[in-house]
C-alpha positions as a LaTeX table, in Angstrom:
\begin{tabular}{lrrr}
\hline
Residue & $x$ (\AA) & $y$ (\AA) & $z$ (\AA) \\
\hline
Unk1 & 152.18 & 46.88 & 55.21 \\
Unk2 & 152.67 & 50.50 & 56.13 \\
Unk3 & 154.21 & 51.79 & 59.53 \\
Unk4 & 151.92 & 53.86 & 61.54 \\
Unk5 & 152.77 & 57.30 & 61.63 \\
Unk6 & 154.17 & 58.43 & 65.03 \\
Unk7 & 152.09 & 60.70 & 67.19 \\
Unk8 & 153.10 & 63.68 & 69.43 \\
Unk9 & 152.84 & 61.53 & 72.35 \\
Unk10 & 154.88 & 58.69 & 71.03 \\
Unk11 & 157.72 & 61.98 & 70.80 \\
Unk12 & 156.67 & 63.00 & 74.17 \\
Unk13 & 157.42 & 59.54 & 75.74 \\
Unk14 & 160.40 & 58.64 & 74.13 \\
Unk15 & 161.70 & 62.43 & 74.95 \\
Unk16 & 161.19 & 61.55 & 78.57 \\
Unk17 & 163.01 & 58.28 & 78.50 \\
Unk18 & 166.28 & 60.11 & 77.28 \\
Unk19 & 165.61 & 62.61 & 79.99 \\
Unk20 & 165.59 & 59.94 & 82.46 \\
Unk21 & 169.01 & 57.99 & 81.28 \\
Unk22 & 170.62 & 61.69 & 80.85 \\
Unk23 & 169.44 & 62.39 & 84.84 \\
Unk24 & 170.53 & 58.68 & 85.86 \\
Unk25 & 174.10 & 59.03 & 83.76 \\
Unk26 & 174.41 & 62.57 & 85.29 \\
Unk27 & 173.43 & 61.25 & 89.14 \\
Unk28 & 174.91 & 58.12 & 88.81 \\
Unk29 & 178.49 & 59.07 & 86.93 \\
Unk30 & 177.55 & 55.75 & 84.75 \\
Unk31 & 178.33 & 55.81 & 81.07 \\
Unk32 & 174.84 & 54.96 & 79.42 \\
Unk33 & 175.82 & 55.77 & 75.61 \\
Unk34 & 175.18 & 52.53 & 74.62 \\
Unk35 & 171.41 & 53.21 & 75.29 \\
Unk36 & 171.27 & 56.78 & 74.66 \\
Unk37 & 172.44 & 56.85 & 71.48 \\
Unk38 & 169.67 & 54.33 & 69.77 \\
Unk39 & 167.33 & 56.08 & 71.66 \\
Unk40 & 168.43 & 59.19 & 70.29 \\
Unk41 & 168.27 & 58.18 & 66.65 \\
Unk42 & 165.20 & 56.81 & 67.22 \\
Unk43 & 163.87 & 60.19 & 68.50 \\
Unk44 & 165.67 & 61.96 & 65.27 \\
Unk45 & 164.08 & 60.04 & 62.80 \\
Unk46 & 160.51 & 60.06 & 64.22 \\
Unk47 & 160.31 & 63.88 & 64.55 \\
Unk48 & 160.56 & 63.80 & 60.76 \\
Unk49 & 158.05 & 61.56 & 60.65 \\
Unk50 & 155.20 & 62.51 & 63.13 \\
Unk51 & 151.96 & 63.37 & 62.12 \\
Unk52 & 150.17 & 65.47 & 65.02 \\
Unk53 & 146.69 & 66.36 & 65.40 \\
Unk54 & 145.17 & 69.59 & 65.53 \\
Unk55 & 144.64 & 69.25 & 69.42 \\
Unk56 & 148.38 & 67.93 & 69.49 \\
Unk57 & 149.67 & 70.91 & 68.09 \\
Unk58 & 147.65 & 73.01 & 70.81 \\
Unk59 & 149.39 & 70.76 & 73.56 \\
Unk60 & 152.64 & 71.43 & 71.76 \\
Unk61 & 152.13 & 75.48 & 72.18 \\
Unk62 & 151.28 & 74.97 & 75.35 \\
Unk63 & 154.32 & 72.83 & 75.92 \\
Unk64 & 156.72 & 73.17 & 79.54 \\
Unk65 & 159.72 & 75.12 & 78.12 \\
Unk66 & 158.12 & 76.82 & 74.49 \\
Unk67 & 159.71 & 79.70 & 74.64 \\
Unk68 & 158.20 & 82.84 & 75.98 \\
Unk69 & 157.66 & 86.26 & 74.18 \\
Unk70 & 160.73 & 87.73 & 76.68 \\
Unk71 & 162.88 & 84.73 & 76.07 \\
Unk72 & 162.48 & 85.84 & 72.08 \\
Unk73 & 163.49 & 89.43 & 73.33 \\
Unk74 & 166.31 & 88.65 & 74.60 \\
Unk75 & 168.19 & 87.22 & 71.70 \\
Unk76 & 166.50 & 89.06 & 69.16 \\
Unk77 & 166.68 & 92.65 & 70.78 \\
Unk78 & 169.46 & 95.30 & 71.83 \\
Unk79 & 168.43 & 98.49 & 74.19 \\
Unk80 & 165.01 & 97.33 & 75.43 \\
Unk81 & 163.32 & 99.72 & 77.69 \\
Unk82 & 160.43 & 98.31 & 79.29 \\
Unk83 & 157.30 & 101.25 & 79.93 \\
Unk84 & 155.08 & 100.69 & 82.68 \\
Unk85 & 151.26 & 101.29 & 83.18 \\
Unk86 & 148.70 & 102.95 & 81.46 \\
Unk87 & 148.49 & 106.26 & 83.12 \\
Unk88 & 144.81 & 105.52 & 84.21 \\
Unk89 & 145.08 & 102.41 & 86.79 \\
Unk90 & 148.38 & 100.69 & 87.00 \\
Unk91 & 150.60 & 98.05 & 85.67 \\
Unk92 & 149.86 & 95.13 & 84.09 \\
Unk93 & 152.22 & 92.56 & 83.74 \\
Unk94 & 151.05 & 90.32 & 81.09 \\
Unk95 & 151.20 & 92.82 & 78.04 \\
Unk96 & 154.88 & 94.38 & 78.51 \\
Unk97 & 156.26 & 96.32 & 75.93 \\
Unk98 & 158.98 & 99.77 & 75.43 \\
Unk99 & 161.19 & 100.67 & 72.63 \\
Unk100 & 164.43 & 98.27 & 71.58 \\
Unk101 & 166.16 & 97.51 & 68.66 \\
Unk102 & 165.29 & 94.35 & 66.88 \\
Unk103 & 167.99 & 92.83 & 64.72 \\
Unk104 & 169.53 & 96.59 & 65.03 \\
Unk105 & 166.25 & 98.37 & 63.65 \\
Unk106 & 164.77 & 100.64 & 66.00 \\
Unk107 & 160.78 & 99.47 & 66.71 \\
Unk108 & 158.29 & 99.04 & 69.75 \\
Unk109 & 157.72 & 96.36 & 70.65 \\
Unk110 & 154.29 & 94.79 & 72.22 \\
Unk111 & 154.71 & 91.56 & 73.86 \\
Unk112 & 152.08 & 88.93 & 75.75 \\
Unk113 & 154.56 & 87.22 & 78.20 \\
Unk114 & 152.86 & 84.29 & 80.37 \\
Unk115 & 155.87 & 83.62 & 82.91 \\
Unk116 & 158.71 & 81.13 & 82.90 \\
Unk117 & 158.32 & 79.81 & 86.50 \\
Unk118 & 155.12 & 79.38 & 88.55 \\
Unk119 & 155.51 & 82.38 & 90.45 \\
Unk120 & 155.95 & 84.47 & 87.61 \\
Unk121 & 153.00 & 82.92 & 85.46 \\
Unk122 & 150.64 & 83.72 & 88.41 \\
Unk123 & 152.59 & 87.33 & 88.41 \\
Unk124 & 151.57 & 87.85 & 85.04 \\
Unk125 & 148.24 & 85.59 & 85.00 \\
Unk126 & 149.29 & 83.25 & 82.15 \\
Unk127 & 149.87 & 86.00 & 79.90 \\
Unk128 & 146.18 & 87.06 & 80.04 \\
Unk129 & 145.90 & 90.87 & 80.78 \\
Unk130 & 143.85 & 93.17 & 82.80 \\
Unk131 & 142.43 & 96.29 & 80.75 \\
Unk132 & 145.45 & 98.42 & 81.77 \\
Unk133 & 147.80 & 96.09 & 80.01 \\
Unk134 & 145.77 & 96.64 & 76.89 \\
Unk135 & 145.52 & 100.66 & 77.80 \\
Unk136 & 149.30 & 100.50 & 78.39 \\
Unk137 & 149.51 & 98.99 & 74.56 \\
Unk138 & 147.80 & 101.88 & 73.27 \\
Unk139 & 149.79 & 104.40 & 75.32 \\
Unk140 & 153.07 & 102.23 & 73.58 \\
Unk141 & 151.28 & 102.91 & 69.83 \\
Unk142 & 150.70 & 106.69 & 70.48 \\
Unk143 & 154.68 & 106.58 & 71.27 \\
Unk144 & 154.89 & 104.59 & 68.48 \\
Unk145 & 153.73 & 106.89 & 65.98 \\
Unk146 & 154.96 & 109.94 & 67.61 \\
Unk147 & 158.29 & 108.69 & 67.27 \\
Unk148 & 158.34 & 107.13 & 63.64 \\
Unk149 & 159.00 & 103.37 & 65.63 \\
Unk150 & 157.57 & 99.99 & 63.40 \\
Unk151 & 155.33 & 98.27 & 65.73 \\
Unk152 & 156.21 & 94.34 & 66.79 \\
Unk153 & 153.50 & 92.47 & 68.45 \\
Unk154 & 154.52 & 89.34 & 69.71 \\
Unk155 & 151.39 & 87.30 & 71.10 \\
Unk156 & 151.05 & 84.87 & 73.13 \\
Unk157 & 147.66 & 84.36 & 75.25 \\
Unk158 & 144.96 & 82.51 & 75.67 \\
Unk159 & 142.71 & 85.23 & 75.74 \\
Unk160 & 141.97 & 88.51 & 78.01 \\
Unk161 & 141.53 & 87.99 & 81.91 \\
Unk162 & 138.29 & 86.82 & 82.77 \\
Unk163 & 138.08 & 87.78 & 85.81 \\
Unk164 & 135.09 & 90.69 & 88.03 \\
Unk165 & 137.57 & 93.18 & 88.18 \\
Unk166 & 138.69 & 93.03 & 84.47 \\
Unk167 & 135.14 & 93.48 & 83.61 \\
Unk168 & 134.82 & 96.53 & 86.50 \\
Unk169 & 137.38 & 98.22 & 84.74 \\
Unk170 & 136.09 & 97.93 & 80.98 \\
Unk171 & 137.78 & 94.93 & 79.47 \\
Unk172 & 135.60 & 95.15 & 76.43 \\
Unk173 & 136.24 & 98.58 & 75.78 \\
Unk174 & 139.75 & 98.15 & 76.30 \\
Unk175 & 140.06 & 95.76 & 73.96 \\
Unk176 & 138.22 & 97.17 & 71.60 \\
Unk177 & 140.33 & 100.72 & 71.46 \\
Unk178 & 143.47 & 98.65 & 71.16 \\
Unk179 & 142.37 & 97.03 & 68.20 \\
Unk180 & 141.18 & 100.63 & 66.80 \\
Unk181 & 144.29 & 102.11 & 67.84 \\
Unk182 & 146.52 & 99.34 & 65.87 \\
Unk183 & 143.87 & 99.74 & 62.67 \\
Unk184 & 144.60 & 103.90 & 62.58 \\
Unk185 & 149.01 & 103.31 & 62.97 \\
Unk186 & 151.16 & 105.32 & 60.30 \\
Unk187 & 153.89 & 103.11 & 60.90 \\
Unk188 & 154.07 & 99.28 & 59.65 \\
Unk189 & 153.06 & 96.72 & 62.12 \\
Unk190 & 154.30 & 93.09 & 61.67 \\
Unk191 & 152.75 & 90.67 & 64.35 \\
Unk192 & 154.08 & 87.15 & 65.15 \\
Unk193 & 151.74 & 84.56 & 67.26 \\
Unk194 & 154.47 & 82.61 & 68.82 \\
Unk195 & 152.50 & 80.60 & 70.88 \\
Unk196 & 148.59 & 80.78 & 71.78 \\
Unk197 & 146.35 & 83.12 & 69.83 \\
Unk198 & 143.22 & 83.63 & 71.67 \\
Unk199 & 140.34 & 85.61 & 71.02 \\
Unk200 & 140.06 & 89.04 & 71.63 \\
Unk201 & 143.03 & 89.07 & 74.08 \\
Unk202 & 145.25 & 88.38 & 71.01 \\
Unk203 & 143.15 & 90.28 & 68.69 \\
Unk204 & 144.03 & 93.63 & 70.52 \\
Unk205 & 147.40 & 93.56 & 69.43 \\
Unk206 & 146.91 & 91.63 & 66.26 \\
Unk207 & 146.01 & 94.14 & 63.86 \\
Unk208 & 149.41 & 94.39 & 61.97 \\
Unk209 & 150.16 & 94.77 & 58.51 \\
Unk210 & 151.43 & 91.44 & 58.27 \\
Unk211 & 150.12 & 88.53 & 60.46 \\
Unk212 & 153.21 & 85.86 & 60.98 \\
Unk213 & 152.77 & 82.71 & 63.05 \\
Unk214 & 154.99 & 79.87 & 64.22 \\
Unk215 & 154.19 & 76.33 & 63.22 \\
Unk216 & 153.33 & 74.86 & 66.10 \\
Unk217 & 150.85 & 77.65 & 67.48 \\
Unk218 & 147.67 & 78.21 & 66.84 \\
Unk219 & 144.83 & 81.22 & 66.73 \\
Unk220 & 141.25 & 81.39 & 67.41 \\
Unk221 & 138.30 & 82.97 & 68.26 \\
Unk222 & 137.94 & 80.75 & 71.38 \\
Unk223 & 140.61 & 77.99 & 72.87 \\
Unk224 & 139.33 & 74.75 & 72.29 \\
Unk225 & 137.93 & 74.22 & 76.09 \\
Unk226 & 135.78 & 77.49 & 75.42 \\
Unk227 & 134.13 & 76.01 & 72.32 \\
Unk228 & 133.66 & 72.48 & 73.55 \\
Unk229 & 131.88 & 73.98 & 76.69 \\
Unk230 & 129.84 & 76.34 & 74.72 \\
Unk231 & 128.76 & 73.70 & 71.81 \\
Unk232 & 129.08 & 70.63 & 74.16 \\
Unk233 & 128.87 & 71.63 & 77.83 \\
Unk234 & 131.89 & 69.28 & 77.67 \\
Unk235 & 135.38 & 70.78 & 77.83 \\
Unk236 & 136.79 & 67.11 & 77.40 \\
Unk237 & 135.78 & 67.80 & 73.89 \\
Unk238 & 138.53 & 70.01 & 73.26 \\
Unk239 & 140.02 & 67.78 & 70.71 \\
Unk240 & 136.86 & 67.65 & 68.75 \\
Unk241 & 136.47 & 71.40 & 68.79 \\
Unk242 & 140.33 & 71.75 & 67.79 \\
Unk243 & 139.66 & 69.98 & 64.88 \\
Unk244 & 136.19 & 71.74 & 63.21 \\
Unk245 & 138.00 & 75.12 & 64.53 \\
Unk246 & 140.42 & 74.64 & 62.07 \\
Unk247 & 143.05 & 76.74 & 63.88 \\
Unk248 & 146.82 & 76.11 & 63.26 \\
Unk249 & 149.19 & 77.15 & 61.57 \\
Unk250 & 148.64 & 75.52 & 57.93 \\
Unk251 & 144.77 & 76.01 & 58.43 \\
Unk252 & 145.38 & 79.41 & 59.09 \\
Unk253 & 147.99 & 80.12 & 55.82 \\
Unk254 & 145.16 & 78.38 & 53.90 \\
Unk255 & 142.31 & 80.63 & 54.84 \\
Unk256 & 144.63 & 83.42 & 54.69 \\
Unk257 & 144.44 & 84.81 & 57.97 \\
Unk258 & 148.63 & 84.52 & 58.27 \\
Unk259 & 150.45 & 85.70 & 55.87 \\
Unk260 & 153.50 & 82.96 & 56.52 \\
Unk261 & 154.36 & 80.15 & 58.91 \\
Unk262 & 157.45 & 80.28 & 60.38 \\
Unk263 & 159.23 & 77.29 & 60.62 \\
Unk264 & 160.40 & 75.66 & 64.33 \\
Unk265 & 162.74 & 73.18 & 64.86 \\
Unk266 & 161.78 & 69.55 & 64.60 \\
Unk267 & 159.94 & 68.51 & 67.76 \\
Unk268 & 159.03 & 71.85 & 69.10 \\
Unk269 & 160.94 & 75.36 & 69.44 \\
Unk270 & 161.21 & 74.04 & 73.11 \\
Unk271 & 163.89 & 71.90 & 71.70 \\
Unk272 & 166.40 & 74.16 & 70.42 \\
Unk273 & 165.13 & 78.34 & 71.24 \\
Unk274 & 168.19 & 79.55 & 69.69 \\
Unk275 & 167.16 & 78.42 & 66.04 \\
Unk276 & 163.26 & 79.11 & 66.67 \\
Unk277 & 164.46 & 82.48 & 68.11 \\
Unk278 & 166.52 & 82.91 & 64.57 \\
Unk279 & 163.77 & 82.13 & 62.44 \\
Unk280 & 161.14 & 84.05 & 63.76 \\
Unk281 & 163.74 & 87.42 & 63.84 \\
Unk282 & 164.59 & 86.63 & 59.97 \\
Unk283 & 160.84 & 86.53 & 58.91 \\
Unk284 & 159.89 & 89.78 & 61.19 \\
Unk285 & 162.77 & 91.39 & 59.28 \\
Unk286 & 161.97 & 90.96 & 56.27 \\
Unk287 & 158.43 & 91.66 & 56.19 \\
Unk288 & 159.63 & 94.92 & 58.16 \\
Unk289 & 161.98 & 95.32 & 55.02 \\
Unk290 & 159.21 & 94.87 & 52.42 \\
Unk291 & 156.76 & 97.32 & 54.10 \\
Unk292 & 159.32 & 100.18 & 54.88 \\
Unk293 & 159.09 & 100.19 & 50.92 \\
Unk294 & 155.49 & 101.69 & 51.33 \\
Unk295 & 153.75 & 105.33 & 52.85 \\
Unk296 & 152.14 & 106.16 & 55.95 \\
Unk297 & 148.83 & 106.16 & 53.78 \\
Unk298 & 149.47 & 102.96 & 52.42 \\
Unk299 & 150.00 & 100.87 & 55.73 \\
Unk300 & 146.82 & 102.43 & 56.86 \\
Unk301 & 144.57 & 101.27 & 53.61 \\
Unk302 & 146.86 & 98.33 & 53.32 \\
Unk303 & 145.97 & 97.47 & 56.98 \\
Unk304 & 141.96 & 98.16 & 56.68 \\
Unk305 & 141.68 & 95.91 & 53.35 \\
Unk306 & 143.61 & 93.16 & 54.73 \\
Unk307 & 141.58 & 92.72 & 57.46 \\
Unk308 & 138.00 & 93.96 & 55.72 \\
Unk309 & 139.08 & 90.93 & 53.41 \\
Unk310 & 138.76 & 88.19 & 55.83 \\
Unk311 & 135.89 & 86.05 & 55.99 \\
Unk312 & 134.89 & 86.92 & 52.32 \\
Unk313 & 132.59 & 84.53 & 50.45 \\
Unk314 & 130.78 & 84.35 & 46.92 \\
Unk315 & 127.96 & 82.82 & 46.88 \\
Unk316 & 127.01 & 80.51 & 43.52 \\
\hline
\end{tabular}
């Protein structure tokens, strides 16, 4: 008889019975190897194993402690220089972005951060910007190109604020010059979705020569709850809409939306940042290598059939 194949949640419970020996053993003084380390094999061996499910892998990006575009930054990136606002409105603090050096190679970088503590997050709304943020982005691309500077686009949102005021102010057509802005660069653009990939929101900074995402995220027209509420009135259908939405990572490389997935650590690049953060920077690099190989012309056309290509059928 075959052994089931472990789930994400089956991870996600055994995860939290370490967590509470470790907190007991810590509070306690006790010595509670004896437990641990079964426990701990255990765990090892079944994140080699586990099969997760489309919707899993959306709880997994959406994971307490995933790293966050900033966290990324910060081992990745010498001589950041953050540039506020968008000389029109004011700052917004989901999309931040300035020149830095990634992996020693000067570039500017575009990043959707969605907070590490609850007081940030509601700072900078989840990651989901205002218009300014995405008027600020096009203000960092004019720089960009005026300067010679590779664009990096880190994303991470589930889509563009939804709020009155974001609609006041344009969000549409902010969005939308963003994503022409990106299309017209004479410099490469490599973009990584390290997290959440939603809909326009991610779209506006998405339009890079190469498309990179991490294995456990995932990219969409709509997050899950949209579509279920849309098709279904039912957001609790989520994992239904997951599923026909086909949107992770090796859905994604098969349609050929991505052009690579980059591999996290088992479990989740919540469990170890340091070798997520080292695999993402080596596949950014060298797909910043290949395309400094090519013209201003070329990342242009190179850009417009990439994306033109998407969605193509033949019909029989």
């Amino acid at each position: 008889m075959t052994a089931a194949v472990p789930t994400a949640n089956t991870l996600r419970e055994l995860e939290a019975r370490i967590r509470d020996l470790e907190d007991t053993a810590r509070n306690t003084g006790q010595n509670l190897d004896a437990a641990l380390t079964p426990l701990r094999d255990q765990l090892a061996y079944l994140r080699q194993q586990v099969s997760m499910t489309r919707w899993e892998r959306v709880q997994l990006a959406r994971i307490a402690g995933r790293p966050t575009a900033l966290e990324y930054a910060e081992r990745l990136t010498e001589d950041f220089v953050e540039l506020h606002g968008d000389r029109a409105f004011g700052d917004d603090q989901a999309l931040i972005g300035g020149p830095a050096r990634w992996q020693g190679r000067p570039v500017m970088l575009l990043m959707q951060q969605k907070g590490r503590d609850t007081k940030d997050k509601i700072k900078r709304r989840f990651g989901s910007s205002n218009p300014e943020g995405y008027r600020k982005a096009v203000r960092l691309m004019d720089l960009a190109d005026k300067f010679k500077l590779p664009v990096v686009a880190l994303i991470d949102t589930q889509g563009a604020y939804p709020g009155l005021e974001a609609e006041e102010r344009g969000q549409g057509w902010a969005i939308a010059e963003s994503i022409q802005r990106m299309s017209r660069l004479r410099v490469p653009a490599v973009c990584a979705v390290i997290g959440e990939g939603g809909s326009g929101g991610a779209l506006a900074i998405g339009i890079g020569n190469r498309v990179l995402i991490m294995e456990n995220a995932w990219y969409s027209v709509i997050s899950p709850e949209g579509a279920a509420s849309i098709i279904w009135k039912d957001s609790a259908k989520a994992p239904e809409a997951a599923e026909a939405l086909k949107l992770t990572a090796p859905d994604l490389l098969e349609l050929g939306i991505v052009e690579e997935v980059i591999p996290e650590p088992t479990g989740g690049a919540h469990l170890d940042v340091d070798a997520a953060a080292e695999a993402l920077g080596e596949a950014v690099s060298r797909h910043l290598d290949e395309l400094a190989q090519q013209t201003p012309d070329e990342w242009v056309s190179g850009r417009a059939a990439r994306f033109r290509a998407l969605g193509a059928f033949t019909e029989s």
